[in-house]
Coordinates of C-alpha atoms in Angstrom, one line a residue:
M441 CA 0.0 0.0 0.0
M442 CA 1.5 3.3 -1.1
N443 CA 2.0 5.8 1.8
M444 CA 0.5 9.1 0.5
K445 CA 2.2 11.0 3.3
G446 CA 5.5 10.1 1.7
I447 CA 4.4 11.6 -1.6
W448 CA 2.4 14.7 -0.8
T449 CA 5.3 16.8 0.6
K450 CA 6.2 20.4 -0.1
Q451 CA 9.3 19.4 -2.0
T452 CA 7.2 17.0 -4.2
L453 CA 4.7 19.7 -5.1
I454 CA 7.4 22.3 -5.9
N455 CA 9.1 19.8 -8.2
L456 CA 5.9 19.0 -10.0
L457 CA 5.0 22.6 -10.4
L458 CA 8.5 23.5 -11.7
G459 CA 8.4 20.6 -14.1
Q460 CA 5.0 21.7 -15.5
F461 CA 6.3 25.3 -15.9
L462 CA 9.2 23.9 -18.0
S463 CA 6.8 21.7 -19.9
L464 CA 4.7 24.8 -20.8
L465 CA 7.8 26.6 -22.0
I466 CA 8.6 23.7 -24.2
T467 CA 5.0 23.7 -25.5
A468 CA 5.4 27.4 -26.3
T469 CA 8.6 26.8 -28.3
G470 CA 6.9 24.1 -30.2
F471 CA 4.0 26.3 -31.3
L472 CA 6.3 29.2 -32.2
S473 CA 8.4 26.8 -34.3
S474 CA 5.2 25.7 -36.0
E475 CA 4.4 29.4 -36.8
L476 CA 7.8 29.8 -38.3
A477 CA 7.4 26.6 -40.4
R478 CA 4.0 27.8 -41.6
K479 CA 5.8 31.0 -42.9
G480 CA 8.3 28.8 -44.7
I481 CA 11.2 29.5 -42.4
N482 CA 13.3 26.4 -41.8
A483 CA 16.3 27.4 -39.7
P484 CA 16.5 25.4 -36.5
T485 CA 20.0 26.4 -35.6
S486 CA 19.3 30.0 -36.1
Q487 CA 16.3 29.8 -33.8
S488 CA 18.5 28.5 -30.9
F489 CA 21.3 31.0 -31.6
L490 CA 19.8 34.0 -29.8
N491 CA 19.0 31.8 -26.8
Y492 CA 22.6 30.9 -26.4
V493 CA 23.6 34.6 -26.8
L494 CA 21.2 35.6 -24.1
L495 CA 22.5 32.9 -21.7
A496 CA 26.1 34.0 -22.4
L497 CA 25.4 37.7 -21.8
F498 CA 23.2 37.4 -18.7
Y499 CA 25.1 34.7 -16.8
G500 CA 28.5 35.9 -18.1
V501 CA 27.8 39.3 -16.4
L502 CA 26.8 37.5 -13.2
M503 CA 30.1 35.5 -13.3
I504 CA 32.2 38.6 -13.8
Y505 CA 30.3 40.4 -11.0
R506 CA 30.8 37.5 -8.5
Q507 CA 34.6 37.3 -9.4
E508 CA 34.8 33.6 -8.5
G509 CA 37.1 31.1 -10.1
I510 CA 36.0 28.4 -12.6
K511 CA 35.0 25.3 -10.7
A512 CA 35.0 22.8 -13.6
K513 CA 37.4 22.4 -16.5
W514 CA 36.4 24.9 -19.2
Y515 CA 36.9 22.4 -22.1
F516 CA 34.2 20.1 -20.7
Y517 CA 31.8 23.0 -21.4
I518 CA 32.9 23.1 -25.0
L519 CA 31.8 19.4 -25.4
L520 CA 28.5 20.1 -23.6
G521 CA 27.9 23.1 -26.0
I522 CA 28.4 20.9 -29.0
V523 CA 26.2 18.1 -27.7
D524 CA 23.4 20.5 -26.8
V525 CA 23.4 22.3 -30.1
E526 CA 23.4 19.1 -32.1
A527 CA 20.7 17.5 -30.0
N528 CA 18.4 20.5 -30.8
F529 CA 19.3 20.4 -34.4
L530 CA 18.8 16.7 -35.0
V531 CA 15.4 16.4 -33.4
V532 CA 14.1 19.4 -35.4
K533 CA 15.7 18.1 -38.6
A534 CA 14.0 14.7 -38.2
Y535 CA 10.6 16.3 -38.9
Q536 CA 11.7 16.6 -42.6
Y537 CA 12.0 12.9 -43.0
T538 CA 9.6 11.1 -40.6
S539 CA 6.2 11.5 -39.1
L540 CA 5.3 13.5 -36.0
T541 CA 4.1 10.3 -34.3
S542 CA 7.5 8.7 -34.9
V543 CA 9.4 11.7 -33.5
M544 CA 7.2 11.8 -30.4
L545 CA 7.6 8.1 -29.7
L546 CA 11.3 7.8 -30.4
D547 CA 12.1 10.9 -28.5
C548 CA 11.1 8.9 -25.4
W549 CA 14.4 7.1 -26.0
A550 CA 16.0 9.8 -23.9
I551 CA 14.4 8.5 -20.7
P552 CA 16.0 5.0 -20.6
C553 CA 19.3 6.7 -21.7
V554 CA 19.1 9.1 -18.8
L555 CA 18.3 6.3 -16.4
L556 CA 21.4 4.3 -17.7
F557 CA 23.7 7.3 -17.8
T558 CA 22.8 8.5 -14.3
W559 CA 23.1 5.0 -12.9
F560 CA 26.5 4.4 -14.5
F561 CA 28.2 7.8 -14.3
L562 CA 26.5 9.5 -11.4
K563 CA 25.8 6.4 -9.4
T564 CA 22.2 7.2 -8.9
K565 CA 20.2 4.5 -7.3
Y566 CA 16.6 3.9 -8.5
R567 CA 14.1 2.2 -6.2
P568 CA 11.4 0.0 -7.8
R569 CA 8.7 2.7 -7.1
K570 CA 10.6 5.2 -9.2
L571 CA 10.9 2.7 -12.1
V572 CA 7.1 2.1 -11.8
G573 CA 6.6 5.9 -12.1
V574 CA 8.7 6.0 -15.3
A575 CA 6.7 3.1 -16.8
I576 CA 3.4 4.8 -16.0
C577 CA 4.6 8.1 -17.6
I578 CA 5.7 6.4 -20.8
A579 CA 2.5 4.4 -21.0
G580 CA 0.5 7.6 -20.8
L581 CA 2.5 9.2 -23.6
V582 CA 2.1 6.1 -25.8
L583 CA -1.7 6.5 -25.4
V584 CA -1.4 10.0 -26.7
I585 CA 0.6 9.0 -29.7
F586 CA -1.5 6.1 -30.8
S587 CA -4.8 8.0 -30.3
D588 CA -3.8 11.0 -32.4
V589 CA -6.9 12.0 -34.3
H590 CA -5.1 13.7 -37.2
A591 CA -4.4 11.4 -40.1
A592 CA -1.7 13.8 -41.3
D593 CA 0.3 13.0 -38.2
R594 CA 0.4 9.3 -39.2
S595 CA 2.0 10.0 -42.6
S596 CA 5.2 8.1 -43.1
G597 CA 7.4 11.0 -44.2
S598 CA 9.8 11.1 -47.1
N599 CA 12.5 8.8 -45.5
P600 CA 11.2 7.2 -42.3
I601 CA 14.2 5.1 -41.6
K602 CA 16.6 8.0 -41.9
G603 CA 14.3 10.2 -39.8
D604 CA 14.0 7.6 -37.1
I605 CA 17.7 7.2 -36.9
I606 CA 18.1 11.0 -36.6
V607 CA 15.5 11.1 -33.8
I608 CA 17.3 8.4 -31.8
A609 CA 20.6 10.1 -32.2
G610 CA 19.1 13.4 -31.1
A611 CA 17.3 11.8 -28.1
T612 CA 20.6 10.2 -27.0
L613 CA 22.4 13.5 -27.2
Y614 CA 19.6 15.1 -25.1
A615 CA 20.2 12.5 -22.5
V616 CA 23.9 13.1 -22.5
S617 CA 23.3 16.9 -22.2
N618 CA 20.8 16.5 -19.4
V619 CA 23.0 14.2 -17.3
S620 CA 26.0 16.4 -17.9
E621 CA 24.1 19.4 -16.8
E622 CA 23.0 17.6 -13.6
F623 CA 26.6 16.7 -12.9
F624 CA 27.8 20.3 -13.4
V625 CA 24.9 21.8 -11.3
K626 CA 25.7 19.5 -8.4
S627 CA 29.5 19.6 -8.6
A628 CA 30.2 23.0 -10.0
D629 CA 27.8 26.0 -10.2
M630 CA 24.6 26.9 -12.1
V631 CA 25.7 30.4 -13.1
E632 CA 29.0 29.0 -14.4
L633 CA 27.2 26.2 -16.3
M634 CA 24.7 28.6 -18.0
A635 CA 27.4 31.1 -18.9
F636 CA 29.7 28.7 -20.6
L637 CA 26.9 26.7 -22.2
G638 CA 25.6 30.0 -23.7
L639 CA 29.1 31.0 -24.8
F640 CA 30.1 27.8 -26.5
G641 CA 26.6 27.1 -27.7
A642 CA 26.6 30.5 -29.5
I643 CA 30.0 29.8 -31.0
V644 CA 29.0 26.3 -32.3
S645 CA 25.6 27.6 -33.5
G646 CA 27.2 30.5 -35.3
C647 CA 29.6 28.2 -37.1
Q648 CA 26.8 25.8 -38.1
I649 CA 24.6 28.7 -39.3
G650 CA 27.4 29.9 -41.5
I651 CA 27.8 26.4 -43.1
L652 CA 24.2 25.2 -43.3
E653 CA 21.7 28.0 -43.0
R654 CA 23.2 31.2 -44.5
N655 CA 21.2 30.8 -47.7
E656 CA 18.0 30.2 -45.7
L657 CA 18.5 33.3 -43.7
R658 CA 19.1 35.4 -46.8
S659 CA 15.8 34.2 -48.3
I660 CA 13.7 35.2 -45.3
H661 CA 11.6 38.4 -45.8
W662 CA 11.9 39.9 -42.3
S663 CA 8.8 41.4 -40.9
A664 CA 7.0 41.6 -37.6
G665 CA 5.3 38.3 -38.3
A666 CA 8.6 36.6 -38.9
A667 CA 10.7 38.4 -36.2
L668 CA 8.2 38.0 -33.3
P669 CA 8.2 34.2 -33.3
F670 CA 12.0 34.2 -33.4
V671 CA 12.2 36.5 -30.4
G672 CA 9.4 34.7 -28.5
F673 CA 11.1 31.3 -29.2
S674 CA 14.4 32.7 -27.8
L675 CA 12.9 34.2 -24.7
A676 CA 11.0 30.9 -23.9
M677 CA 14.2 28.9 -24.4
F678 CA 16.1 31.3 -22.2
L679 CA 13.6 30.8 -19.4
F680 CA 13.6 27.1 -20.0
Y681 CA 17.4 26.8 -19.8
S682 CA 17.5 29.1 -16.8
F683 CA 15.1 26.9 -14.7
V684 CA 16.3 23.5 -15.9
P685 CA 19.3 23.5 -13.6
V686 CA 17.0 24.2 -10.6
L687 CA 15.0 21.1 -11.3
L688 CA 18.1 19.1 -12.1
K689 CA 19.6 20.0 -8.7
R690 CA 16.3 19.2 -6.9
S691 CA 15.2 16.0 -8.6
G692 CA 17.7 15.0 -11.4
A693 CA 17.7 14.5 -15.1
T694 CA 15.1 11.6 -15.1
M695 CA 12.5 13.8 -13.4
L696 CA 13.1 16.5 -15.9
N697 CA 12.5 14.2 -18.9
L698 CA 9.4 12.8 -17.3
A699 CA 8.0 16.2 -16.6
L700 CA 8.6 17.3 -20.2
L701 CA 6.4 14.4 -21.4
T702 CA 3.3 16.5 -20.5
S703 CA 4.3 19.1 -23.1
D704 CA 2.3 17.0 -25.6
M705 CA -0.7 17.1 -23.3
W706 CA -0.5 20.9 -22.9
A707 CA -0.4 21.1 -26.7
V708 CA -3.7 19.3 -26.8
V709 CA -5.2 21.7 -24.3
I710 CA -4.1 24.6 -26.5
R711 CA -5.6 22.9 -29.6
I712 CA -8.9 22.6 -27.7
F713 CA -9.2 26.1 -26.3
V714 CA -7.3 28.2 -28.8
Y715 CA -7.9 26.4 -32.1
H716 CA -11.2 24.8 -31.0
Q717 CA -10.3 21.4 -32.3
K718 CA -11.8 18.2 -31.1
V719 CA -9.6 15.5 -29.6
D720 CA -10.2 11.9 -28.3
W721 CA -11.3 11.3 -24.7
I722 CA -8.3 9.1 -24.4
Y723 CA -6.1 12.1 -24.3
F724 CA -7.4 13.0 -20.9
V725 CA -6.8 9.4 -19.6
A726 CA -3.3 9.7 -20.9
F727 CA -2.8 13.1 -19.2
A728 CA -4.0 11.5 -15.9
A729 CA -1.6 8.6 -16.4
V730 CA 1.4 10.9 -16.9
A731 CA 0.4 12.9 -13.8
V732 CA 0.1 9.8 -11.7
G733 CA 3.5 8.6 -12.9
L734 CA 5.1 11.9 -12.1
L735 CA 3.6 11.8 -8.6
V736 CA 4.8 8.3 -8.0
Y737 CA 8.3 9.1 -9.3
S738 CA 8.8 12.4 -7.4
G739 CA 7.6 11.1 -4.1
R740 CA 10.2 11.3 -1.4
D741 CA 11.8 8.0 -0.3
K742 CA 11.9 7.2 3.4
V743 CA 15.3 6.7 4.9
D744 CA 15.6 3.1 6.0
K745 CA 16.1 3.1 9.8
N746 CA 18.2 0.0 9.7
V747 CA 20.6 1.6 7.1
A748 CA 20.9 4.7 9.3
D749 CA 21.6 2.6 12.4
E750 CA 24.2 0.6 10.4
G751 CA 25.9 3.8 9.4
I752 CA 26.1 5.0 13.1
V753 CA 27.6 1.6 14.1
R754 CA 30.2 1.8 11.4
S755 CA 31.2 5.3 12.5
K756 CA 31.6 4.2 16.1
R757 CA 33.6 1.1 15.0
F758 CA 35.9 3.4 12.9
D759 CA 36.5 5.7 15.9
E760 CA 37.4 2.8 18.1
E761 CA 39.8 1.3 15.5
T762 CA 41.6 4.6 15.0
G763 CA 41.7 5.3 18.8
L764 CA 39.6 8.4 18.6
D765 CA 38.1 9.8 21.8
P766 CA 34.4 10.5 21.0
A767 CA 34.2 13.4 23.5
R768 CA 37.3 15.1 22.1
K769 CA 36.1 14.5 18.5
D770 CA 32.7 16.1 19.2
A771 CA 34.3 19.1 20.9
I772 CA 36.7 19.8 18.1
E773 CA 34.1 19.4 15.4
S774 CA 31.8 21.8 17.2
S775 CA 34.5 24.4 17.5
G776 CA 34.1 25.0 13.7
T777 CA 37.7 26.1 13.0
E778 CA 39.6 24.7 10.1
E779 CA 42.9 24.8 12.0
N780 CA 41.6 22.6 14.8
R781 CA 40.1 20.1 12.3
Q782 CA 43.3 19.8 10.3
S783 CA 45.3 19.4 13.5
F784 CA 42.9 16.7 14.7
D785 CA 43.2 14.9 11.3
A786 CA 47.0 15.1 11.4
E787 CA 47.2 13.6 14.9
T788 CA 44.7 10.8 14.3
M789 CA 45.5 9.9 10.7
P790 CA 49.0 11.0 9.9
G791 CA 49.3 8.9 6.9
I792 CA 46.5 10.7 5.0
Q793 CA 46.9 14.1 3.4
F794 CA 43.8 16.3 3.0
Q795 CA 43.6 18.9 0.3
G796 CA 41.0 21.6 -0.2
R797 CA 39.0 21.7 -3.4

């Protein structure tokens, strides 16, 4: 029997609300991209370029103001910038070759990739309840995909196999980007991450635009109708990138990807109330399934009392083996001075050298 008190916590609700805010931002970028496509503008890298510039300027100024050193190797951010730019490019590019249904379904490949990468590289442990939550979310999305009422969405595309391969590659890169951002957020700094991601993302995007999209940009007849979707897309992406690290630090990359599944549901809501289109009732069942899955996944795990007691026993046994006086240890730790702690470490463990970060 599931303990609802372990799920309905303040932290859980904040994570869910933040995830849905990010999902709405992604929905907004999707509709703005559709508006650009309807106007005959096909420049996916150019759409993301302004977002990276905004990130570099805003967070770069914050970095300069704080005057703090770089906490992670700068060349890792170059790799992250390349991965992030190409992930965005590949998924948008896939729409030219395969169907919307295939893109939506295969984009879910990012979720098992994130689970694998976080387990292998970040040593994240997933309890069975969290895996159940993931399964419920994916099942809800599958219901949405296979109940799509628009026949046009089921068209095979010009080259389905090529498009499907591109989607899988893009989803894998999304997973790499999300897990890398989670690592940098938890080990380095959010401001540093966003500043360097914006800087190197802008450089990579600029180079790619010059190679692939310069002719497309020249052919665009710039007007308010063409410029406003570009600006709106960039602002929505800027907000999305700014709040993603917050959710990554609170809940991790898996929760982020699960929360973004509801962007398809919000798109349905907009179709109903804005465009007055009819949709299947199964959409609402699917939305409820994804909501339940998110709730199950984001619920806080209880700390096993036996595990905690075992940790205390190990600590006491370690103190006894090293000859530490518990009373003296507590007094020195409570003094809070670095000199006392280093002196204490040197006396009790002379064979170990401690270095600051």
